[in-house]
Short mmCIF file of C-alpha atoms (C1' of nucleotides) in Angstrom, two decimals:
data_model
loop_
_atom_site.label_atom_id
_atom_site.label_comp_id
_atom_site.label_asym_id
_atom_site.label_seq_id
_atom_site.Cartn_x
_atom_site.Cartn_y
_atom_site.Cartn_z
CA UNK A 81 -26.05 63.49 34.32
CA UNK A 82 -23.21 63.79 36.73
CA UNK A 83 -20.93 66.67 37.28
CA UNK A 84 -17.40 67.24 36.57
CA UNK A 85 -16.66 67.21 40.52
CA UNK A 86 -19.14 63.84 41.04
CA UNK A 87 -17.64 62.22 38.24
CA UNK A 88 -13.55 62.38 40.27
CA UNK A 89 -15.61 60.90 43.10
CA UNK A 90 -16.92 58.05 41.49
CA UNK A 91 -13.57 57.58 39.82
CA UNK A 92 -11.54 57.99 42.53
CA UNK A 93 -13.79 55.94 45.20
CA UNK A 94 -12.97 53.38 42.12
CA UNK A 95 -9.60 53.15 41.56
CA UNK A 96 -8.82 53.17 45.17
CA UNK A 97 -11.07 49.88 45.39
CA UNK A 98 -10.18 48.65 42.15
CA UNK A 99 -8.22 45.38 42.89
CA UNK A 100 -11.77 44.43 45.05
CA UNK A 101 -14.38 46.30 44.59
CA UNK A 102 -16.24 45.06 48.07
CA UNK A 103 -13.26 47.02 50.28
CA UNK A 104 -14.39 49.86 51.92
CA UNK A 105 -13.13 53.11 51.03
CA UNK A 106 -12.27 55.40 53.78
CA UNK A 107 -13.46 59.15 53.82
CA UNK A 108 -9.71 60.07 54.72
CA UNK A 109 -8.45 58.35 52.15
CA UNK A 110 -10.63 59.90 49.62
CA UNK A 111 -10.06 63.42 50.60
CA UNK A 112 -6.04 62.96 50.63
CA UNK A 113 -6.68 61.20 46.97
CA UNK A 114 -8.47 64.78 45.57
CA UNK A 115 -6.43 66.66 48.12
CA UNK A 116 -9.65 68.00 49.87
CA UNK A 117 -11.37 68.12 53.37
CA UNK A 118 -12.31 65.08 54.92
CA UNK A 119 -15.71 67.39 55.56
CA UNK A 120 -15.77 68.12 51.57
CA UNK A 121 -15.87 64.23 51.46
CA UNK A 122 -18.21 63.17 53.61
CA UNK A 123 -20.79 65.88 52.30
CA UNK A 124 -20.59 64.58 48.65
CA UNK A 125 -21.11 60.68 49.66
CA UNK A 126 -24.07 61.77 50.57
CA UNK A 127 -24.95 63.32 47.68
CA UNK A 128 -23.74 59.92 45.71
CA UNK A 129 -26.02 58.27 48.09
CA UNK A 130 -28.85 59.80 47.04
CA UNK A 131 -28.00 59.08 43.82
CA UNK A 132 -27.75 55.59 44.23
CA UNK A 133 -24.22 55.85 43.39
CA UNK A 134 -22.42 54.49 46.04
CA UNK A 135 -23.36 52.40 49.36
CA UNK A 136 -22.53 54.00 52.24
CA UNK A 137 -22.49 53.73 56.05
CA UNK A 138 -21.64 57.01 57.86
CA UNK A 139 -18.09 55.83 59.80
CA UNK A 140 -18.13 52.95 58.06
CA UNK A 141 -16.81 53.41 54.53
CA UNK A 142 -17.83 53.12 50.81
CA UNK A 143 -18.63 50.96 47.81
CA UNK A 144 -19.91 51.92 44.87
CA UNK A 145 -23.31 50.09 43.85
CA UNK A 146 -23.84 48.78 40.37
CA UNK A 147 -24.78 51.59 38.68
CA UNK A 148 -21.71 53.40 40.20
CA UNK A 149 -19.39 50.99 38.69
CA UNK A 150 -20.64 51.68 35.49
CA UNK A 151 -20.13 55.25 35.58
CA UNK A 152 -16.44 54.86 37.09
CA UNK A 153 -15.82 52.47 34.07
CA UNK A 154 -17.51 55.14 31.39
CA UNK A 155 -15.20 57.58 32.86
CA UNK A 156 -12.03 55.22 32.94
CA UNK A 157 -12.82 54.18 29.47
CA UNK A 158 -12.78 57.77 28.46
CA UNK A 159 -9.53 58.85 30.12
CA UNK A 160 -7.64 55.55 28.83
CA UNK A 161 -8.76 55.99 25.03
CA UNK A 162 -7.49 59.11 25.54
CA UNK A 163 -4.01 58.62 26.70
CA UNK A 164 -4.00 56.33 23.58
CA UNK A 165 -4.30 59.25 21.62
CA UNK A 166 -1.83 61.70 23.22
CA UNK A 167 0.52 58.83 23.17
CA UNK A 168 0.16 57.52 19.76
CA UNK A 169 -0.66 60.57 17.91
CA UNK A 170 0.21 63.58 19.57
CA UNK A 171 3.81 62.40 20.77
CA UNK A 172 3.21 62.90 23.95
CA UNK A 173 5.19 60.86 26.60
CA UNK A 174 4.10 58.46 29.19
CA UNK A 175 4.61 60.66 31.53
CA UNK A 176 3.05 63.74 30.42
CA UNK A 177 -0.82 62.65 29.47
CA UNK A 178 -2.20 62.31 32.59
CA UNK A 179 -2.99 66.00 33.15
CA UNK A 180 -4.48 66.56 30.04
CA UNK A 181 -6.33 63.41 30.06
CA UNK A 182 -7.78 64.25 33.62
CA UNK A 183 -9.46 67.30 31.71
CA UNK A 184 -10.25 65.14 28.42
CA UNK A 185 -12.16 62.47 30.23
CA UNK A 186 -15.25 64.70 31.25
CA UNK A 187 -16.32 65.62 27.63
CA UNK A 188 -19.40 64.27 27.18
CA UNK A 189 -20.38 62.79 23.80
CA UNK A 190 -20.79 59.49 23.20
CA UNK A 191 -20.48 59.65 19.46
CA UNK A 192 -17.04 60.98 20.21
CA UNK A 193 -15.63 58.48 22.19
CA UNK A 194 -17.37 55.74 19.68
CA UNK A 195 -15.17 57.64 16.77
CA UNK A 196 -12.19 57.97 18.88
CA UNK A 197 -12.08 54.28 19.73
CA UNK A 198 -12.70 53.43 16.51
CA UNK A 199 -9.93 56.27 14.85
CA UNK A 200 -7.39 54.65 17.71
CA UNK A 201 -8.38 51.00 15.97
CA UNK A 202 -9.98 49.50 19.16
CA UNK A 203 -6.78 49.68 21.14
CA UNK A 204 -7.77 47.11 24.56
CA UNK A 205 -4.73 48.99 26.54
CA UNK A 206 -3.71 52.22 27.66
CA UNK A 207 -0.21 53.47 27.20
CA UNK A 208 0.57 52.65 30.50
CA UNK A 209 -1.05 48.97 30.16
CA UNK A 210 -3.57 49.49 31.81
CA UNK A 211 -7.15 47.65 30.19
CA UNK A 212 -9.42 49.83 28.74
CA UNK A 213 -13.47 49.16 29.80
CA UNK A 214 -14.96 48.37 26.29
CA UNK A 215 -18.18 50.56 25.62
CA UNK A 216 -20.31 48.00 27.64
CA UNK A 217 -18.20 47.43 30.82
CA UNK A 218 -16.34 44.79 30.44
CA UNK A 219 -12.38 44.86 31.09
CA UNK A 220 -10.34 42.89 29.16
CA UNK A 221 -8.59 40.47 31.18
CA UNK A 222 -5.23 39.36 30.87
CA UNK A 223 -2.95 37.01 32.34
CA UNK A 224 0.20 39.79 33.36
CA UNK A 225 3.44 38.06 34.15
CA UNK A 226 6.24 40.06 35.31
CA UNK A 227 9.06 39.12 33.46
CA UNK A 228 11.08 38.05 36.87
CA UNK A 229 8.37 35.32 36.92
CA UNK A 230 8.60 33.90 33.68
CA UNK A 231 10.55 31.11 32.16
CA UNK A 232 14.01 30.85 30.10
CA UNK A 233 12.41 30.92 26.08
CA UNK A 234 8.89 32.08 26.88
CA UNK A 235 7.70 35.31 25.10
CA UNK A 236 5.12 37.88 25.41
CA UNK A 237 4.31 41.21 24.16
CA UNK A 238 4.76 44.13 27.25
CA UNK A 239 1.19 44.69 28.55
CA UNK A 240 1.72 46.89 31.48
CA UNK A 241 4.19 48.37 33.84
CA UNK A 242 3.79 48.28 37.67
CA UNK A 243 6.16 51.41 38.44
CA UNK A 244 4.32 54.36 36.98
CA UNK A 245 7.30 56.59 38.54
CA UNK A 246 9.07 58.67 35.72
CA UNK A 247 12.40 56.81 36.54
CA UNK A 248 11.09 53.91 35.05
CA UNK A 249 9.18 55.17 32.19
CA UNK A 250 12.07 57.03 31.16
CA UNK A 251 14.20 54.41 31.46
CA UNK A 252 12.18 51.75 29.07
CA UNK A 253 12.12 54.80 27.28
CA UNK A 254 15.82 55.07 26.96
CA UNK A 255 16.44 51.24 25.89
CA UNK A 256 13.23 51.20 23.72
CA UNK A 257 11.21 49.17 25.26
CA UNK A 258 7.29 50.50 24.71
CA UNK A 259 3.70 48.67 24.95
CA UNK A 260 3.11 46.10 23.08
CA UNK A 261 7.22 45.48 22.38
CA UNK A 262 7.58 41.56 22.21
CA UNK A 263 9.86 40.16 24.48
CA UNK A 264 11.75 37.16 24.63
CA UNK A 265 13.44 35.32 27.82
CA UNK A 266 17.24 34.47 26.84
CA UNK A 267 18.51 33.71 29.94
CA UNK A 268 17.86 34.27 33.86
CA UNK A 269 21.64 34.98 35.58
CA UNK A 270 21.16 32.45 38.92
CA UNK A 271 23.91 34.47 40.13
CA UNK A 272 21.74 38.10 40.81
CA UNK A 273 18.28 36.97 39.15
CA UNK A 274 18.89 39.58 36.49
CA UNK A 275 17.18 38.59 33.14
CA UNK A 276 18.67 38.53 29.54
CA UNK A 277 16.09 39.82 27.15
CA UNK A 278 15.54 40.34 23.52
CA UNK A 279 13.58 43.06 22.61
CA UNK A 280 11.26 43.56 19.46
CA UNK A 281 13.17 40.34 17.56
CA UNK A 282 16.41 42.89 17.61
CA UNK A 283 19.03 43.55 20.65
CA UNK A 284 19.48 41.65 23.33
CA UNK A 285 19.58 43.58 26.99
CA UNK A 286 20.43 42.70 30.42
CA UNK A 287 17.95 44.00 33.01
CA UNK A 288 17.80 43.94 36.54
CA UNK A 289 16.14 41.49 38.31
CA UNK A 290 14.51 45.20 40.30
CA UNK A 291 13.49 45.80 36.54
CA UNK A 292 12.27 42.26 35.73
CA UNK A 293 9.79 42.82 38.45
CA UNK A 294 8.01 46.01 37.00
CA UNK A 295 7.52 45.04 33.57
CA UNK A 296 4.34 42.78 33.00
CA UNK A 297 4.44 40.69 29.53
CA UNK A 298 1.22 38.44 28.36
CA UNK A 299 2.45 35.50 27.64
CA UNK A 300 0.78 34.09 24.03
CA UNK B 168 -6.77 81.69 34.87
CA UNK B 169 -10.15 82.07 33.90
CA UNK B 170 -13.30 79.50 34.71
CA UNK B 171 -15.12 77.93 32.37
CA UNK B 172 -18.12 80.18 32.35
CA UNK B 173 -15.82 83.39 31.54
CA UNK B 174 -14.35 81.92 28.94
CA UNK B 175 -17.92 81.18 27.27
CA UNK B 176 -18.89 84.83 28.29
CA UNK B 177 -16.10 86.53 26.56
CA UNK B 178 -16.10 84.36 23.34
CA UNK B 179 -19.31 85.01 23.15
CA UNK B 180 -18.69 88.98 23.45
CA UNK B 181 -16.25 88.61 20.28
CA UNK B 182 -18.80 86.59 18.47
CA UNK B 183 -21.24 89.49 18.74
CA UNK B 184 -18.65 92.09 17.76
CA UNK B 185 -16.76 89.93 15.51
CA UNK B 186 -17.17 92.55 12.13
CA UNK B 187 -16.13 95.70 14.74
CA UNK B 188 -14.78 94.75 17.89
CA UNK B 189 -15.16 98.69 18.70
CA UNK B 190 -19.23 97.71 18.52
CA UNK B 191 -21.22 98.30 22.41
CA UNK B 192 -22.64 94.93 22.84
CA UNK B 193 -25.83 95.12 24.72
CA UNK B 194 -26.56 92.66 27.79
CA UNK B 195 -29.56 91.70 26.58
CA UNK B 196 -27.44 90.24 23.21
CA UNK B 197 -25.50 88.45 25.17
CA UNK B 198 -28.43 86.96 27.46
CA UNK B 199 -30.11 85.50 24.38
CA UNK B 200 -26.73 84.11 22.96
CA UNK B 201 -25.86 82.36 26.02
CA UNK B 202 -29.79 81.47 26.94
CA UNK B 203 -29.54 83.16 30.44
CA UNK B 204 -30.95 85.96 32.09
CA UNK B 205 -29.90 89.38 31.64
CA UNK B 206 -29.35 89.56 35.62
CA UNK B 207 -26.99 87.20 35.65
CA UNK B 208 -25.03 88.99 32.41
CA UNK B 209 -25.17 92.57 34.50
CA UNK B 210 -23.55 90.33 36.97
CA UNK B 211 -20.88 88.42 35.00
CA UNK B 212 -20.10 91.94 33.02
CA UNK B 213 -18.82 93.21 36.60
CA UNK B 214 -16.21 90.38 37.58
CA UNK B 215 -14.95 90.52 33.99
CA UNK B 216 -14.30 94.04 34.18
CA UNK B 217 -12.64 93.63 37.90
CA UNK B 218 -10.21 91.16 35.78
CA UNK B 219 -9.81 93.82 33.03
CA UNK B 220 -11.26 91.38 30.14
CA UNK B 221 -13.81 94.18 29.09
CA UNK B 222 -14.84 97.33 28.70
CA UNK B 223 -18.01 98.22 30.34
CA UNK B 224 -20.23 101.30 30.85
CA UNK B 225 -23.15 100.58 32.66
CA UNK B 226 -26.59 100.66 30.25
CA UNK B 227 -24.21 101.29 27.30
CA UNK B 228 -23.17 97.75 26.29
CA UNK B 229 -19.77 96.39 25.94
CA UNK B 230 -16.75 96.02 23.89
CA UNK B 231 -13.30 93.91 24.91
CA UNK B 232 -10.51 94.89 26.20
CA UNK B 233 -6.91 94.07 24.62
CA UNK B 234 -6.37 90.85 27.05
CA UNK B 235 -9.78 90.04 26.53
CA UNK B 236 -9.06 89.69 22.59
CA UNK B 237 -6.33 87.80 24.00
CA UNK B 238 -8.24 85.33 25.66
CA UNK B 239 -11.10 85.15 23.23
CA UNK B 240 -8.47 84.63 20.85
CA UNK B 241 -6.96 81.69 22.56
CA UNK B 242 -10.39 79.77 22.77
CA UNK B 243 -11.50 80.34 19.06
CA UNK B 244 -8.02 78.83 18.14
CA UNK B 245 -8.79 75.86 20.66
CA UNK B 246 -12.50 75.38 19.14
CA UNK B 247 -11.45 75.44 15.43
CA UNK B 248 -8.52 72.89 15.82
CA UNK B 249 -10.91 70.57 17.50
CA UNK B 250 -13.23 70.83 14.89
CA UNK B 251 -10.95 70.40 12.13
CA UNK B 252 -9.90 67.15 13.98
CA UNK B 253 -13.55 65.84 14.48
CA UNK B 254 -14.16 66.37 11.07
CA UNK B 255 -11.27 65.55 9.20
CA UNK B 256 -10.18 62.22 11.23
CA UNK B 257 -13.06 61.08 13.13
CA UNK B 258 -15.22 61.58 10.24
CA UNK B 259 -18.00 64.28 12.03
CA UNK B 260 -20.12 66.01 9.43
CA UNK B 261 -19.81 69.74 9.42
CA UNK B 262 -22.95 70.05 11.16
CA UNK B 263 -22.28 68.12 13.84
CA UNK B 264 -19.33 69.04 15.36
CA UNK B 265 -20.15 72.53 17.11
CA UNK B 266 -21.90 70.48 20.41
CA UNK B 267 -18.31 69.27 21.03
CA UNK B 268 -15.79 71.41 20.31
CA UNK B 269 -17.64 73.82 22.90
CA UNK B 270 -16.74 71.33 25.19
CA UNK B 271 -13.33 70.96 24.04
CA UNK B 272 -12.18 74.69 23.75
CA UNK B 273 -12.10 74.28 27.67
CA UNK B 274 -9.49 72.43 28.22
CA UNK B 275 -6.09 73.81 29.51
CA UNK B 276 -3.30 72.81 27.73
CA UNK B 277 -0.45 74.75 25.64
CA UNK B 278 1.21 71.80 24.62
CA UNK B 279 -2.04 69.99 23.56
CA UNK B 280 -3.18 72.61 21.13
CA UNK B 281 0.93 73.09 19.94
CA UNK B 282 0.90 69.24 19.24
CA UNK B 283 -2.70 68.75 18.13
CA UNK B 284 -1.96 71.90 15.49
CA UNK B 285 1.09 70.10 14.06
CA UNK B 286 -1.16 66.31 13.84
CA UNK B 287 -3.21 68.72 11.60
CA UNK B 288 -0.31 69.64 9.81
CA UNK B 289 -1.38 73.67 10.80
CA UNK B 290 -4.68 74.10 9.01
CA UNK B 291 -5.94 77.92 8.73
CA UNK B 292 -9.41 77.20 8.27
CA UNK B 293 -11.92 75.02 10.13
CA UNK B 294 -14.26 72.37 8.47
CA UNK B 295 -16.56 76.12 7.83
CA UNK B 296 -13.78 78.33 6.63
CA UNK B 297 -13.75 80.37 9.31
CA UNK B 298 -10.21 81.24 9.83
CA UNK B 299 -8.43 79.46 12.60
CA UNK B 300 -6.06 82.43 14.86
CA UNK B 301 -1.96 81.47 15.11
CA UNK B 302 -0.74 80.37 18.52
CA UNK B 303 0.22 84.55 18.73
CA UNK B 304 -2.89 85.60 18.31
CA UNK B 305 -2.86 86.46 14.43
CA UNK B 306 -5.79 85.93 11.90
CA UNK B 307 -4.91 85.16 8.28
CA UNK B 308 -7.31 87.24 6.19
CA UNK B 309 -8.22 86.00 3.33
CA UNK B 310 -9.66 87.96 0.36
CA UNK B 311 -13.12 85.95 0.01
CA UNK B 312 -15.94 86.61 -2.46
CA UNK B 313 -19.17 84.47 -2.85
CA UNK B 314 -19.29 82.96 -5.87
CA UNK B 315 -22.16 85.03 -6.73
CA UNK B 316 -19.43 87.65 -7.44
CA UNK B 317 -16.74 86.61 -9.97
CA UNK B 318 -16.07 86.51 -13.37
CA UNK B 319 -16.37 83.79 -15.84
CA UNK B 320 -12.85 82.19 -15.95
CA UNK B 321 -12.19 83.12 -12.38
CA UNK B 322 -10.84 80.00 -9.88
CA UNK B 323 -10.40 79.53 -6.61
CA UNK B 324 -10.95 77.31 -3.41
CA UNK B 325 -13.89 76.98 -1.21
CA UNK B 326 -13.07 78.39 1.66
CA UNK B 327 -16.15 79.21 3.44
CA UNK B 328 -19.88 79.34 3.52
CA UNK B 329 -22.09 81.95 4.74
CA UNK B 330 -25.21 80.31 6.01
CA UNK B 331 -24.60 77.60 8.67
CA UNK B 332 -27.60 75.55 8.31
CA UNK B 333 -28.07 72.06 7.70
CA UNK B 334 -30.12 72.11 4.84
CA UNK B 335 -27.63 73.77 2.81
CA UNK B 336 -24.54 71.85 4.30
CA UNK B 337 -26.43 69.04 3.05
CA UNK B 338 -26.85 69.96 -0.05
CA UNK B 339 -22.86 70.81 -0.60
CA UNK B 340 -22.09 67.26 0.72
CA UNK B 341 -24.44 65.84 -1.63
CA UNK B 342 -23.00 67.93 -5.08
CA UNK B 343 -19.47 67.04 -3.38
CA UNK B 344 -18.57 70.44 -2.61
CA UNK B 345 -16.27 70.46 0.20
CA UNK B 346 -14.19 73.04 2.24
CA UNK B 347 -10.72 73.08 -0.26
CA UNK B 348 -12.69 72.01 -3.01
CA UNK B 349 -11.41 74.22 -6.17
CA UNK B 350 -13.89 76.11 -7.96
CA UNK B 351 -13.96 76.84 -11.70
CA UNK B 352 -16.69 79.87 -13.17
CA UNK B 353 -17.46 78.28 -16.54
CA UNK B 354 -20.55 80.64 -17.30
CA UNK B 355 -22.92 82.55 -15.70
CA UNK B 356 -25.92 82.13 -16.96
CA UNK B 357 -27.86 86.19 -17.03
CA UNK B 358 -31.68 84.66 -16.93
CA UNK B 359 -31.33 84.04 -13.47
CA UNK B 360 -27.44 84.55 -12.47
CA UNK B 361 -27.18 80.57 -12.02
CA UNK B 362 -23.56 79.83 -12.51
CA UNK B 363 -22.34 77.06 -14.20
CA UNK B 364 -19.12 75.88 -12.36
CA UNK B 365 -16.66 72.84 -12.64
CA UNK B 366 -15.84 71.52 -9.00
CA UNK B 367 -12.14 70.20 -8.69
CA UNK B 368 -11.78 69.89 -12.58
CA UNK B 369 -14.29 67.27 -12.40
CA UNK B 370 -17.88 67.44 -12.76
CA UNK B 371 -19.57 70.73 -13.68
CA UNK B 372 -22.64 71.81 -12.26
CA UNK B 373 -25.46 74.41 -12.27
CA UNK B 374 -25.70 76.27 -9.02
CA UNK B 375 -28.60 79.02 -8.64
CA UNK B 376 -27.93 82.83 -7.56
CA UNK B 377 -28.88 82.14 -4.19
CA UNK B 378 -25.93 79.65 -3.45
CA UNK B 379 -23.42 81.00 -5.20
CA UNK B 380 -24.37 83.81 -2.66
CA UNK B 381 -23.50 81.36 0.02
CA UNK B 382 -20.35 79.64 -1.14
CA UNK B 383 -17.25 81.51 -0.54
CA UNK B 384 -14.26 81.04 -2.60
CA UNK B 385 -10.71 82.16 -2.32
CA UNK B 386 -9.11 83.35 -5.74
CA UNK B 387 -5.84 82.93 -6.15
"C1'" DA C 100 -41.41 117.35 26.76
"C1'" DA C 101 -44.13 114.01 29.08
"C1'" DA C 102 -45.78 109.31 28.87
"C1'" DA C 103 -45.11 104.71 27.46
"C1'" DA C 104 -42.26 101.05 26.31
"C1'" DT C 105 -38.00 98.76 26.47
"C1'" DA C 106 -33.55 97.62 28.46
"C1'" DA C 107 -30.38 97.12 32.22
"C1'" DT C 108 -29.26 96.89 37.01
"C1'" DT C 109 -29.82 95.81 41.89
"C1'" DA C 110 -31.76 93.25 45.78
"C1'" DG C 111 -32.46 89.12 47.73
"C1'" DA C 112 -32.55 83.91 47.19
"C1'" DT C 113 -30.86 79.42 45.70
"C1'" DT C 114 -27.64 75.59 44.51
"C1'" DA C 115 -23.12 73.25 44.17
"C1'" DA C 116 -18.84 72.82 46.04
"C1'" DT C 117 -15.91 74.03 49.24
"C1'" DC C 118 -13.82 75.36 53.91
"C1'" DT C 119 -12.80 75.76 59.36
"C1'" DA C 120 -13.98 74.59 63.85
"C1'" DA C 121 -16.57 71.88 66.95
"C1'" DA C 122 -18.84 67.65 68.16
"C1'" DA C 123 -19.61 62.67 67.73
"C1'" DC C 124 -17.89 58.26 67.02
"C1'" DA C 125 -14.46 54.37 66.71
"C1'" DT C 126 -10.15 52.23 67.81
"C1'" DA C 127 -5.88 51.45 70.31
"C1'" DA C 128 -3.27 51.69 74.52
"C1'" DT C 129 -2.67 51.44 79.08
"C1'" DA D 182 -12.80 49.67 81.17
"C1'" DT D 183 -11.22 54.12 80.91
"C1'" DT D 184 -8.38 57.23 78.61
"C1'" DA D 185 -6.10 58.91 74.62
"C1'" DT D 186 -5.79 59.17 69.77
"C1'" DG D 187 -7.45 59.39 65.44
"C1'" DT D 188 -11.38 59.53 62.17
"C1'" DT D 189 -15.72 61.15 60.56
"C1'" DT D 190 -19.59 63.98 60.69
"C1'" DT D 191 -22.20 68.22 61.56
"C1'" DA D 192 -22.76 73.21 61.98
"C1'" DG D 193 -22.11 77.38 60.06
"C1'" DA D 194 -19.72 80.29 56.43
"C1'" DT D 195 -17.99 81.40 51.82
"C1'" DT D 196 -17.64 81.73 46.70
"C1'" DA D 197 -19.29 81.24 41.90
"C1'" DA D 198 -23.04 81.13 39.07
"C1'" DT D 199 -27.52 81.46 38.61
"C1'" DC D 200 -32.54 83.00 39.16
"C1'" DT D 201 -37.06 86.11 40.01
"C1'" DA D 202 -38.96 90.37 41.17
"C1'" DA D 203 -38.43 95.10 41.83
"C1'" DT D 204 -36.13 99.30 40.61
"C1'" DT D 205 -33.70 102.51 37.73
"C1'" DA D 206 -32.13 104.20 33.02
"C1'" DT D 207 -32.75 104.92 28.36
"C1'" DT D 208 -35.24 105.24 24.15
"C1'" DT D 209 -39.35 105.77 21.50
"C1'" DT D 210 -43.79 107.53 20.71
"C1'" DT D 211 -47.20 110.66 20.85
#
DNA sequence: AAAAATAATTAGATTAATCTAAAACATAAT
DNA sequence: ATTATGTTTTAGATTAATCTAATTATTTTT
């Protein structure tokens, strides 16, 4: 069983690896991640070590091993379904659940997060649309287009955003865009690359082309 | 801001004084309720009066202070949402829920519990009647009698039960007795004291003396 | 009221997580 | 290739929470 603190190692060495999981992750770059002493650092990774959590090399750099990258995606799993819920049921805003979901994800029970998943209706995305690990480990994987890459008539339903600055959010807020809002190209201005959109079926919008580059849609 | 372990020590301290917070609690009470060592109470009882949660002579026990009534308060609230939640919406049994919602009383968030309160649509009792405490720190009393002490013709709703074990939350799941459930005294039967009752003008049943001791009702 | 039994506290260690300061190592620059 | 710079690790302390064993209070029994 792992403890609160191991489990924001293993999550953090994770998520700052994510896009390839071989990379090695720097001790410095861990401790500014969970704003802590590179010292703090390096005496935990060996702690994962002999855990068999993580593979490490002092000076070198970390991976996590197998049974690491399960935890990470337990924990991930946990703090997405969550989100879900703030989001969907308790009205919370994009911007608000991370906190609280930083906190939520450490509750162990695995009955809980079987009922949770289940209450939520098996939701494969996190507010911010991001996958969620399914109760085995595997991540749904999608083919994200940001809409500045797509074509005049395609459509797609908004799977993720790459901006997770409150600007943005509050923004898509603002013109009611939200996950899962279908979206359909009308027309790409040559002139500035900005894209005509219509949103949910209903009103049209022009957004920047700055925009059109944040917004990821799967294309059906 | 108090840790984790405080938080269980002073909950527990109300808990043990619940009927008259005025009562000394001993350290040796408290050991056994938390399954530690009385050492490490005597040691725990000094930091919390430092912070001016309790009120502690040494050898003669304990009672809370104001702020700690406060705080204990606060975390009965959080534990008693929670459970309503897992039971009412992730579909926990009565008996199951307590494991969890120790976990979840930890977490630090006002507007969690504000928003999770009003997805519950403000209950005042959890899924075992025990009455939930307002965000200010108020308890609604409730005038309850076990059934074992009405009147033929009397009514009211379930609103708690008295012994917590399994066996006889078991039993009330099986007759379809739940918390809310409205309770009719048809007759009472002066043998034995059974009590015939009618459970939400539906079916009637025969209940003996010693659970109607057990069920308590609300009469309105 | 003294002895015996019980309860509570202190003393001294231990473990997890953290820190600062110093030393060891790796990389980049001249 | 030597120096300078930056990164990482180790050494030594600290704090919170816990424990066992020994000591001190209190209560009960005779």
């Amino acid at each position: 069983m792992l403890s609160h603190t191991e489990e924001n190692y293993i999550k953090c060495i994770y998520q700052l690896s994510e896009n390839e999981l071989t990379k090695q992750v720097s001790t410095n770059e861990i401790a500014d991640n969970l704003e802590t002493t590179p010292a703090s650092v390096s005496d935990m990774l060996k702690k994962l070590t002999q855990k068999n959590l993580i593979n490490y090399i002092k000076y070198k750099g970390v991976t996590l091993s197998e049974q690491g990258i399960t935890e990470a995606l337990k924990i991930i799993r946990k703090h997405r379904l969550w989100e879900v819920f703030l989001v969907k049921h308790l009205n919370f805003a994009w911007d608000e659940v991370h906190e609280v979901a930083e906190q939520l994800e450490h509750i162990k029970s695995v009955l809980l997060i079987q009922r949770l998943d289940e209450f939520l209706d098996f939701p494969k995305f996190d507010p911010h649309g991001d996958p969620i690990p399914s109760q085995d480990g595997t991540i749904p994987i999608v083919q994200q287009i940001p809409i500045s890459e797509v074509n005049i008539g395609d459509h797609g339903t908004v799977t993720g955003v790459n901006d997770a600055s409150k600007a943005l959010l509050q923004y898509l807020d603002k013109v009611g865009i939200q996950l899962n809002s279908t979206i359909e190209i009308i027309d790409i201005i040559s002139f500035d690359q900005s894209v005509e959109i219509k949103i949910d079926h209903q009103k049209t919008l022009f957004i920047s082309q700055e925009i059109a580059k944040n917004i990821y849609i799967t294309t059906i």
